[in-house]
Short mmCIF file of C-alpha atoms and ligand atoms in Angstrom, two decimals:
data_model
loop_
_atom_site.label_atom_id
_atom_site.label_comp_id
_atom_site.label_asym_id
_atom_site.label_seq_id
_atom_site.Cartn_x
_atom_site.Cartn_y
_atom_site.Cartn_z
CA UNK A 12 20.32 -1.87 -18.02
CA UNK A 13 23.11 -4.60 -18.51
CA UNK A 14 23.43 -5.01 -15.03
CA UNK A 15 19.89 -6.42 -14.05
CA UNK A 16 21.56 -8.91 -16.01
CA UNK A 17 23.00 -10.41 -13.43
CA UNK A 18 20.43 -10.02 -11.01
CA UNK A 19 18.43 -13.53 -10.90
CA UNK A 20 14.92 -12.08 -9.03
CA UNK A 21 15.22 -9.58 -12.39
CA UNK A 22 15.24 -12.09 -14.65
CA UNK A 23 12.32 -13.94 -12.93
CA UNK A 24 10.30 -10.40 -13.51
CA UNK A 25 11.48 -10.48 -17.41
CA UNK A 26 10.81 -13.93 -17.86
CA UNK A 27 14.10 -16.13 -17.56
CA UNK A 28 12.68 -18.82 -14.76
CA UNK A 29 15.68 -19.90 -12.23
CA UNK A 30 17.02 -23.60 -11.52
CA UNK A 31 17.07 -21.74 -7.50
CA UNK A 32 13.96 -19.45 -7.50
CA UNK A 33 15.31 -16.15 -6.35
CA UNK A 34 13.45 -15.32 -2.26
CA UNK A 35 12.98 -12.51 -0.40
CA UNK A 36 10.39 -12.07 2.39
CA UNK A 37 6.87 -9.71 2.64
CA UNK A 38 8.24 -7.85 5.59
CA UNK A 39 11.23 -9.12 6.13
CA UNK A 40 12.67 -6.06 7.74
CA UNK A 41 11.02 -6.16 10.89
CA UNK A 42 10.29 -7.08 14.59
CA UNK A 43 11.20 -10.70 14.32
CA UNK A 44 14.85 -9.78 14.81
CA UNK A 45 17.01 -8.22 16.93
CA UNK A 46 18.56 -5.70 15.34
CA UNK A 47 15.56 -4.61 14.17
CA UNK A 48 13.85 -3.27 17.76
CA UNK A 49 17.29 -2.00 18.74
CA UNK A 50 16.91 -0.11 16.11
CA UNK A 51 13.77 0.82 16.19
CA UNK A 52 14.26 1.32 19.52
CA UNK A 53 16.21 4.49 18.62
CA UNK A 54 14.64 6.11 16.32
CA UNK A 55 11.36 6.87 18.47
CA UNK A 56 8.75 6.42 16.19
CA UNK A 57 7.72 4.25 13.36
CA UNK A 58 7.59 6.82 10.98
CA UNK A 59 10.83 8.95 12.46
CA UNK A 60 12.49 5.37 11.45
CA UNK A 61 10.62 5.37 7.51
CA UNK A 62 12.03 9.09 7.14
CA UNK A 63 15.37 8.48 8.76
CA UNK A 64 17.48 7.89 5.31
CA UNK A 65 21.13 5.91 7.01
CA UNK A 66 18.27 4.20 9.82
CA UNK A 67 16.24 3.32 6.99
CA UNK A 68 18.86 2.19 4.99
CA UNK A 69 20.79 0.45 7.76
CA UNK A 70 17.34 -1.62 8.46
CA UNK A 71 16.78 -2.45 5.63
CA UNK A 72 19.75 -3.90 4.84
CA UNK A 73 20.06 -6.20 8.36
CA UNK A 74 17.73 -9.17 6.49
CA UNK A 75 20.35 -9.11 3.60
CA UNK A 76 23.00 -9.62 5.71
CA UNK A 77 21.91 -12.16 7.64
CA UNK A 78 20.04 -14.51 5.13
CA UNK A 79 21.35 -13.87 1.48
CA UNK A 80 17.57 -12.74 -0.01
CA UNK A 81 17.66 -11.76 -3.53
CA UNK A 82 15.95 -8.18 -3.02
CA UNK A 83 15.80 -5.93 -0.79
CA UNK A 84 12.54 -4.17 -0.34
CA UNK A 85 13.14 -0.22 0.48
CA UNK A 86 11.87 0.21 4.54
CA UNK A 87 9.10 2.83 4.32
CA UNK A 88 4.80 1.99 4.30
CA UNK A 89 2.33 2.18 1.99
CA UNK A 90 0.45 5.32 4.47
CA UNK A 91 3.38 7.59 3.45
CA UNK A 92 1.40 8.58 0.37
CA UNK A 93 -1.46 10.06 3.04
CA UNK A 94 1.37 11.83 4.98
CA UNK A 95 2.52 13.49 1.65
CA UNK A 96 -1.03 14.40 1.37
CA UNK A 97 -1.11 16.56 3.87
CA UNK A 98 -3.13 13.94 6.00
CA UNK A 99 -2.38 13.23 10.25
CA UNK A 100 -0.57 10.18 9.90
CA UNK A 101 0.17 8.31 13.37
CA UNK A 102 0.83 4.91 14.39
CA UNK A 103 0.14 3.60 17.77
CA UNK A 104 2.30 1.37 19.19
CA UNK A 105 0.50 -2.11 19.37
CA UNK A 106 -2.46 -0.80 17.55
CA UNK A 107 -1.47 0.11 13.81
CA UNK A 108 -2.00 3.19 11.71
CA UNK A 109 -4.46 5.57 12.74
CA UNK A 110 -5.23 8.76 10.46
CA UNK A 111 -7.81 11.68 10.37
CA UNK A 112 -10.81 9.60 8.79
CA UNK A 113 -11.76 11.21 5.24
CA UNK A 114 -15.39 9.69 6.09
CA UNK A 115 -17.85 12.07 4.09
CA UNK A 116 -17.70 14.20 0.49
CA UNK A 117 -16.66 17.68 2.43
CA UNK A 118 -13.79 15.92 3.69
CA UNK A 119 -12.81 15.04 0.38
CA UNK A 120 -13.57 17.95 -1.52
CA UNK A 121 -10.59 19.53 1.10
CA UNK A 122 -8.15 16.41 0.15
CA UNK A 123 -4.93 17.88 -1.86
CA UNK A 124 -4.29 16.88 -5.72
CA UNK A 125 -0.45 16.42 -4.93
CA UNK A 126 1.61 15.15 -2.71
CA UNK A 127 4.58 17.29 -1.10
CA UNK A 128 7.69 14.91 -1.77
CA UNK A 129 9.79 17.17 -0.87
CA UNK A 130 8.28 15.01 2.78
CA UNK A 131 9.53 11.97 0.94
CA UNK A 132 12.95 13.06 0.36
CA UNK A 133 14.13 10.64 3.12
CA UNK A 134 13.13 8.12 1.06
CA UNK A 135 14.72 8.53 -2.09
CA UNK A 136 18.37 9.10 0.11
CA UNK A 137 17.64 6.07 2.22
CA UNK A 138 17.29 3.86 -1.66
CA UNK A 139 20.14 5.65 -2.55
CA UNK A 140 22.10 4.17 0.04
CA UNK A 141 21.19 0.94 -0.29
CA UNK A 142 21.55 0.76 -3.82
CA UNK A 143 24.97 1.67 -3.41
CA UNK A 144 25.37 -0.60 -0.95
CA UNK A 145 24.31 -3.81 -2.12
CA UNK A 146 25.67 -6.25 -4.12
CA UNK A 147 25.26 -5.34 -7.50
CA UNK A 148 23.37 -9.05 -7.70
CA UNK A 149 20.93 -8.45 -4.61
CA UNK A 150 17.94 -6.46 -6.45
CA UNK A 151 16.22 -3.34 -4.45
CA UNK A 152 12.69 -3.10 -4.62
CA UNK A 153 10.69 0.26 -4.37
CA UNK A 154 6.72 0.29 -3.26
CA UNK A 155 3.36 1.70 -3.07
CA UNK A 156 -0.12 0.60 -1.08
CA UNK A 157 -2.21 0.33 -4.19
CA UNK A 158 -5.19 3.11 -4.79
CA UNK A 159 -7.88 0.81 -3.28
CA UNK A 160 -6.23 -0.28 0.01
CA UNK A 161 -4.51 3.06 1.28
CA UNK A 162 -7.79 5.03 0.35
CA UNK A 163 -9.09 1.88 3.24
CA UNK A 164 -6.97 3.33 5.53
CA UNK A 165 -7.39 6.65 4.82
CA UNK A 166 -11.62 6.49 4.60
CA UNK A 167 -11.44 4.55 8.73
CA UNK A 168 -9.11 6.46 9.55
CA UNK A 169 -7.36 2.83 11.41
CA UNK A 170 -7.18 -0.64 10.08
CA UNK A 171 -11.10 -2.53 10.09
CA UNK A 172 -11.57 -5.74 9.38
CA UNK A 173 -14.14 -5.61 6.40
CA UNK A 174 -12.89 -2.00 5.35
CA UNK A 175 -17.38 -1.75 5.44
CA UNK A 176 -16.14 2.52 5.52
CA UNK A 177 -14.39 2.33 2.36
CA UNK A 178 -16.82 -0.31 0.78
CA UNK A 179 -19.71 2.03 1.99
CA UNK A 180 -18.30 5.24 0.56
CA UNK A 181 -17.72 3.47 -2.66
CA UNK A 182 -21.70 2.06 -3.39
CA UNK A 183 -22.74 5.39 -1.48
CA UNK A 184 -20.98 8.33 -3.33
CA UNK A 185 -19.05 6.94 -6.47
CA UNK A 186 -17.88 10.16 -7.19
CA UNK A 187 -16.36 10.83 -4.38
CA UNK A 188 -14.31 7.89 -3.67
CA UNK A 189 -13.64 8.01 -7.14
CA UNK A 190 -12.15 11.48 -6.47
CA UNK A 191 -9.77 9.73 -3.54
CA UNK A 192 -8.69 6.92 -5.46
CA UNK A 193 -7.52 9.61 -8.39
CA UNK A 194 -5.54 11.08 -6.66
CA UNK A 195 -3.53 8.22 -5.10
CA UNK A 196 -3.24 6.89 -8.76
CA UNK A 197 -1.74 10.48 -9.72
CA UNK A 198 0.62 10.44 -6.60
CA UNK A 199 1.97 6.94 -6.74
CA UNK A 200 2.98 6.78 -10.05
CA UNK A 201 4.65 9.99 -9.13
CA UNK A 202 6.04 8.19 -6.31
CA UNK A 203 7.08 5.19 -8.04
CA UNK A 204 8.70 7.18 -10.83
CA UNK A 205 11.24 9.01 -7.84
CA UNK A 206 12.16 5.70 -6.12
CA UNK A 207 12.83 4.03 -9.76
CA UNK A 208 14.91 7.29 -10.58
CA UNK A 209 16.45 6.54 -6.95
CA UNK A 210 18.03 3.44 -7.61
CA UNK A 211 15.28 0.84 -8.05
CA UNK A 212 15.12 -2.02 -9.28
CA UNK A 213 11.00 -2.97 -9.67
CA UNK A 214 7.63 -1.51 -7.56
CA UNK A 215 5.94 -3.88 -5.97
CA UNK A 216 2.06 -2.05 -5.54
CA UNK A 217 0.14 -3.71 -2.57
CA UNK A 218 -3.06 -4.43 -2.44
CA UNK A 219 -3.77 -5.98 0.94
CA UNK A 220 -7.35 -5.48 0.90
CA UNK A 221 -8.06 -6.76 -2.86
CA UNK A 222 -9.70 -9.76 -1.40
CA UNK A 223 -13.16 -8.01 0.24
CA UNK A 224 -14.63 -6.54 -3.03
CA UNK A 225 -17.49 -8.03 -5.10
CA UNK A 226 -16.29 -8.44 -9.26
CA UNK A 227 -17.31 -5.50 -10.40
CA UNK A 228 -15.97 -3.34 -7.80
CA UNK A 229 -12.37 -5.27 -7.55
CA UNK A 230 -12.45 -4.16 -11.49
CA UNK A 231 -13.85 -1.08 -10.60
CA UNK A 232 -11.19 0.40 -7.12
CA UNK A 233 -8.25 -2.41 -7.84
CA UNK A 234 -7.65 -3.15 -11.38
CA UNK A 235 -8.16 -0.23 -13.12
CA UNK A 236 -6.02 1.86 -10.81
CA UNK A 237 -3.76 -0.58 -10.40
CA UNK A 238 -3.49 -0.61 -14.19
CA UNK A 239 -3.24 3.28 -14.68
CA UNK A 240 -0.38 2.76 -12.07
CA UNK A 241 1.50 0.96 -14.02
CA UNK A 242 0.98 2.57 -17.59
CA UNK A 243 2.03 5.93 -16.02
CA UNK A 244 5.03 4.28 -14.63
CA UNK A 245 5.93 3.31 -18.26
CA UNK A 246 5.49 6.11 -19.89
CA UNK A 247 8.62 6.91 -18.66
CA UNK A 248 9.82 4.11 -17.91
CA UNK A 249 9.10 1.48 -20.36
CA UNK A 250 10.71 -1.82 -19.23
CA UNK A 251 9.86 -1.04 -15.06
CA UNK A 252 9.73 -4.51 -13.82
CA UNK A 253 6.29 -4.23 -11.20
CA UNK A 254 4.72 -6.89 -9.58
CA UNK A 255 0.83 -7.04 -8.31
CA UNK A 256 0.01 -8.68 -4.74
CA UNK A 257 -4.25 -8.36 -5.45
CA UNK A 258 -4.32 -10.42 -2.15
CA UNK A 259 -7.47 -12.70 -2.19
CA UNK A 260 -8.58 -12.01 -5.26
CA UNK A 261 -8.40 -15.56 -6.25
CA UNK A 262 -10.20 -16.78 -8.83
CA UNK A 263 -10.52 -12.75 -10.38
CA UNK A 264 -6.77 -13.05 -10.75
CA UNK A 265 -6.08 -13.81 -14.44
CA UNK A 266 -8.43 -10.74 -14.91
CA UNK A 267 -6.44 -8.88 -12.80
CA UNK A 268 -2.99 -10.04 -15.18
CA UNK A 269 -4.44 -9.87 -18.42
CA UNK A 270 -5.76 -5.49 -17.27
CA UNK A 271 -2.80 -4.74 -15.34
CA UNK A 272 0.31 -6.02 -17.47
CA UNK A 273 1.89 -6.60 -13.86
CA UNK A 274 5.43 -8.96 -14.83
CA UNK A 275 4.45 -10.79 -11.54
CA UNK A 276 2.11 -11.20 -9.24
CA UNK A 277 1.81 -11.71 -5.63
CA UNK A 278 -0.03 -14.81 -4.76
CA UNK A 279 -1.05 -15.61 -0.68
CA UNK A 280 -1.59 -19.57 0.71
CA UNK A 281 -4.96 -19.47 -0.18
CA UNK A 282 -4.47 -19.77 -4.42
CA UNK A 283 -5.23 -23.37 -6.11
CA UNK A 284 -1.75 -24.88 -8.05
CA UNK A 285 -3.23 -25.90 -11.14
CA UNK A 286 -5.20 -22.65 -11.55
CA UNK A 287 -2.77 -20.39 -10.89
CA UNK A 288 -0.06 -22.58 -13.37
CA UNK A 289 -2.11 -22.90 -16.09
CA UNK A 290 -4.19 -19.66 -15.64
CA UNK A 291 -1.34 -17.08 -14.03
CA UNK A 292 1.53 -18.98 -14.89
CA UNK A 293 1.86 -19.61 -18.70
CA UNK A 294 1.37 -15.97 -18.95
CA UNK A 295 3.88 -13.68 -16.38
CA UNK A 296 5.74 -14.57 -13.20
CA UNK A 297 4.81 -15.53 -10.05
CA UNK A 298 5.59 -14.80 -5.93
CA UNK A 299 4.48 -16.44 -2.93
CA UNK A 300 3.09 -18.21 -0.96
CA UNK A 301 4.39 -19.78 2.12
CA UNK A 302 1.77 -19.68 5.10
CA UNK A 303 3.65 -17.45 7.66
CA UNK A 304 1.53 -19.66 10.40
CA UNK A 305 3.86 -22.35 9.35
CA UNK A 306 6.86 -20.48 8.97
CA UNK A 307 6.36 -20.29 12.65
CA UNK A 308 5.66 -23.35 13.21
CA UNK A 309 9.18 -25.01 11.52
CA UNK A 310 9.60 -28.58 11.90
CA UNK A 311 8.91 -31.13 9.47
CA UNK A 312 5.28 -29.09 8.42
CA UNK A 313 7.65 -26.05 7.54
CA UNK A 314 9.43 -28.82 5.25
CA UNK A 315 6.68 -30.57 4.04
CA UNK A 316 4.67 -26.78 2.95
CA UNK A 317 8.08 -25.23 1.49
CA UNK A 318 8.46 -28.65 -0.60
CA UNK A 319 4.13 -27.82 -1.74
CA UNK A 320 5.19 -24.45 -3.07
CA UNK A 321 8.57 -25.77 -4.76
CA UNK A 322 6.47 -28.08 -6.48
CA UNK A 323 3.56 -25.90 -7.38
CA UNK A 324 5.25 -23.57 -8.64
CA UNK A 325 9.17 -23.90 -8.85
CA UNK A 326 9.08 -25.64 -12.50
CA UNK A 327 7.86 -21.95 -14.13
CA UNK A 328 8.79 -18.56 -13.93
CA UNK A 329 9.09 -18.04 -9.49
CA UNK A 330 10.06 -16.06 -7.34
CA UNK A 331 9.59 -17.74 -3.96
CA UNK A 332 8.19 -15.69 -1.34
CA UNK A 333 5.89 -15.86 1.71
CA UNK A 334 1.53 -15.23 1.09
CA UNK A 335 1.95 -11.91 3.44
CA UNK A 336 4.21 -10.98 5.81
CA UNK A 337 6.69 -12.46 8.29
CA UNK A 338 4.87 -12.46 11.54
CA UNK A 339 7.28 -11.11 14.62
CA UNK A 340 7.15 -14.20 16.77
CA UNK A 341 8.83 -16.10 13.83
CA UNK A 342 11.58 -17.73 14.44
CA UNK A 343 15.15 -16.78 12.67
CA UNK A 344 15.93 -21.06 12.86
CA UNK A 345 12.65 -21.15 10.71
CA UNK A 346 13.54 -18.73 8.78
CA UNK A 347 17.08 -20.29 8.68
CA UNK A 348 15.34 -23.54 7.89
CA UNK A 349 13.08 -22.21 4.79
CA UNK A 350 15.96 -20.93 2.80
CA UNK A 351 18.18 -24.06 3.62
CA UNK A 352 15.41 -25.77 2.22
CA UNK A 353 14.71 -23.66 -1.58
CA UNK A 354 18.86 -23.31 -2.08
CA UNK A 355 19.03 -26.85 -1.51
O1 CP3 B 926 8.10 -5.80 3.48
C1 CP3 B 926 9.12 -4.71 4.02
O2 CP3 B 926 9.76 -4.94 5.43
C2 CP3 B 926 9.14 -3.33 4.27
C3 CP3 B 926 8.93 -2.55 4.55
C4 CP3 B 926 7.27 -2.59 5.01
C5 CP3 B 926 6.74 -1.88 6.31
N1 CP3 B 926 5.30 -2.82 5.49
C6 CP3 B 926 6.79 -2.09 7.17
C7 CP3 B 926 6.14 -1.64 8.72
C8 CP3 B 926 6.18 -2.53 4.27
C9 CP3 B 926 6.25 -3.12 3.03
C10 CP3 B 926 4.62 -2.36 4.61
C11 CP3 B 926 3.39 -2.09 3.75
C12 CP3 B 926 2.40 -1.94 4.73
N2 CP3 B 926 1.92 -1.46 5.64
C13 CP3 B 926 1.06 -2.76 4.02
C14 CP3 B 926 0.85 -3.48 3.03
C15 CP3 B 926 1.24 -5.05 3.01
C16 CP3 B 926 1.04 -5.49 4.10
O3 CP3 B 926 1.45 -6.36 4.88
O4 CP3 B 926 -0.71 -5.61 3.89
C17 CP3 B 926 0.00 -2.28 4.70
C18 CP3 B 926 -1.68 -2.76 5.03
C19 CP3 B 926 0.72 -0.86 5.65
C20 CP3 B 926 -0.26 -0.18 7.09
C21 CP3 B 926 0.29 -0.82 7.79
N3 CP3 B 926 2.11 -0.47 8.51
C22 CP3 B 926 -0.29 -1.23 9.39
C23 CP3 B 926 -1.52 -1.95 8.91
C24 CP3 B 926 0.90 -1.21 9.63
C25 CP3 B 926 0.64 -1.66 11.44
C26 CP3 B 926 0.48 -3.56 11.14
C27 CP3 B 926 1.65 -4.19 12.20
O5 CP3 B 926 2.07 -4.89 11.06
O6 CP3 B 926 2.42 -3.28 13.09
C28 CP3 B 926 1.96 -1.15 9.90
C29 CP3 B 926 3.18 -0.81 10.83
C30 CP3 B 926 4.39 -0.79 9.77
N4 CP3 B 926 4.81 -1.10 8.67
C31 CP3 B 926 5.13 -1.88 10.69
C32 CP3 B 926 6.21 -2.17 9.60
C33 CP3 B 926 8.26 -3.19 9.83
C34 CP3 B 926 5.39 -2.58 11.76
C35 CP3 B 926 5.61 -0.72 12.22
C36 CP3 B 926 6.82 -1.08 13.79
O7 CP3 B 926 7.94 -1.68 13.88
O8 CP3 B 926 6.30 -0.20 15.01
#
């Protein structure tokens, strides 16, 4: 598509380094913005906001208007897939997600094979609204959770510190756990294709909990399912641009890159720069990796940290981002300071 040639964010994913790295922030639409809190208050629940196309489009555009980021990410959540699979998904204020736990083989046997994508129609509608409203130079990112990370919430029924319930099920009942993963792979492929059709220019696969797995389990439950999703999407859209975020993958990043064939990896702040340059950025684009806590801190510490990220990665194919989502208590002035520092 000729249009994508004008988007610096897509150009990096296509292999062309930009002298000023394109930038956006994970969780850029969110509680640190007063205009988000205002919309959130009138939407009702969090999922009501995700499934209201006008309001979801509005909060997606808010950080673009305020900061002029190079990419917008559609406002939604990785847990809309379990919701569309008919699982109960609720977001309790101040507590995070609550699902009915899928914690034994008998319950997994009742898991639907196919999501009801009609339930996700508002997400596709919001994507269309955002794509129409965005400047052609600004990219629109669609996303899903990686099967492993989505499964950790489905099995436990909530967030846990160490994903023990999913890890235990994967050891005790590998066939049962593989069934959950397979259902998520197939439905994530469909979901990502529908997002591309609705106007997404690139996709990100969030594997927030990849880092808790030992290497053999990481290969089986994180890398292989992600590889199947990339393959499934590219079977229909051969030039689909896909970013992987296997948070905490560390020394296993080169194996992830090699096997999944993603166009870029998002790295967290613990990544060792020399290793990333030699083993990852020599092959594909890198996205990251400012520590969200230094963005809360601000001042000289923030300037130093931004300079370090640029010195580490901006000589190659690079997208400036945080190493994980922005925290709600982050001052807006610090975001502005970071942007000025990156763009010079
Ligand atoms: O990045 C963006 O701005 C796009 C929107 C987005 C949200 N969640 C909105 C959201 C994206 C890309 C996600 C991904 C997501 N959701 C992940 C993977 C990335 C990551 O941050 O690790 C995960 C693990 C989830 C599941 C989830 N959703 C949790 C654990 C929580 C509760 C924790 C929290 O931050 O409140 C959510 C809720 C959620 N998703 C909020 C937002 C803005 C906060 C809800 C609110 O406003 O009340």
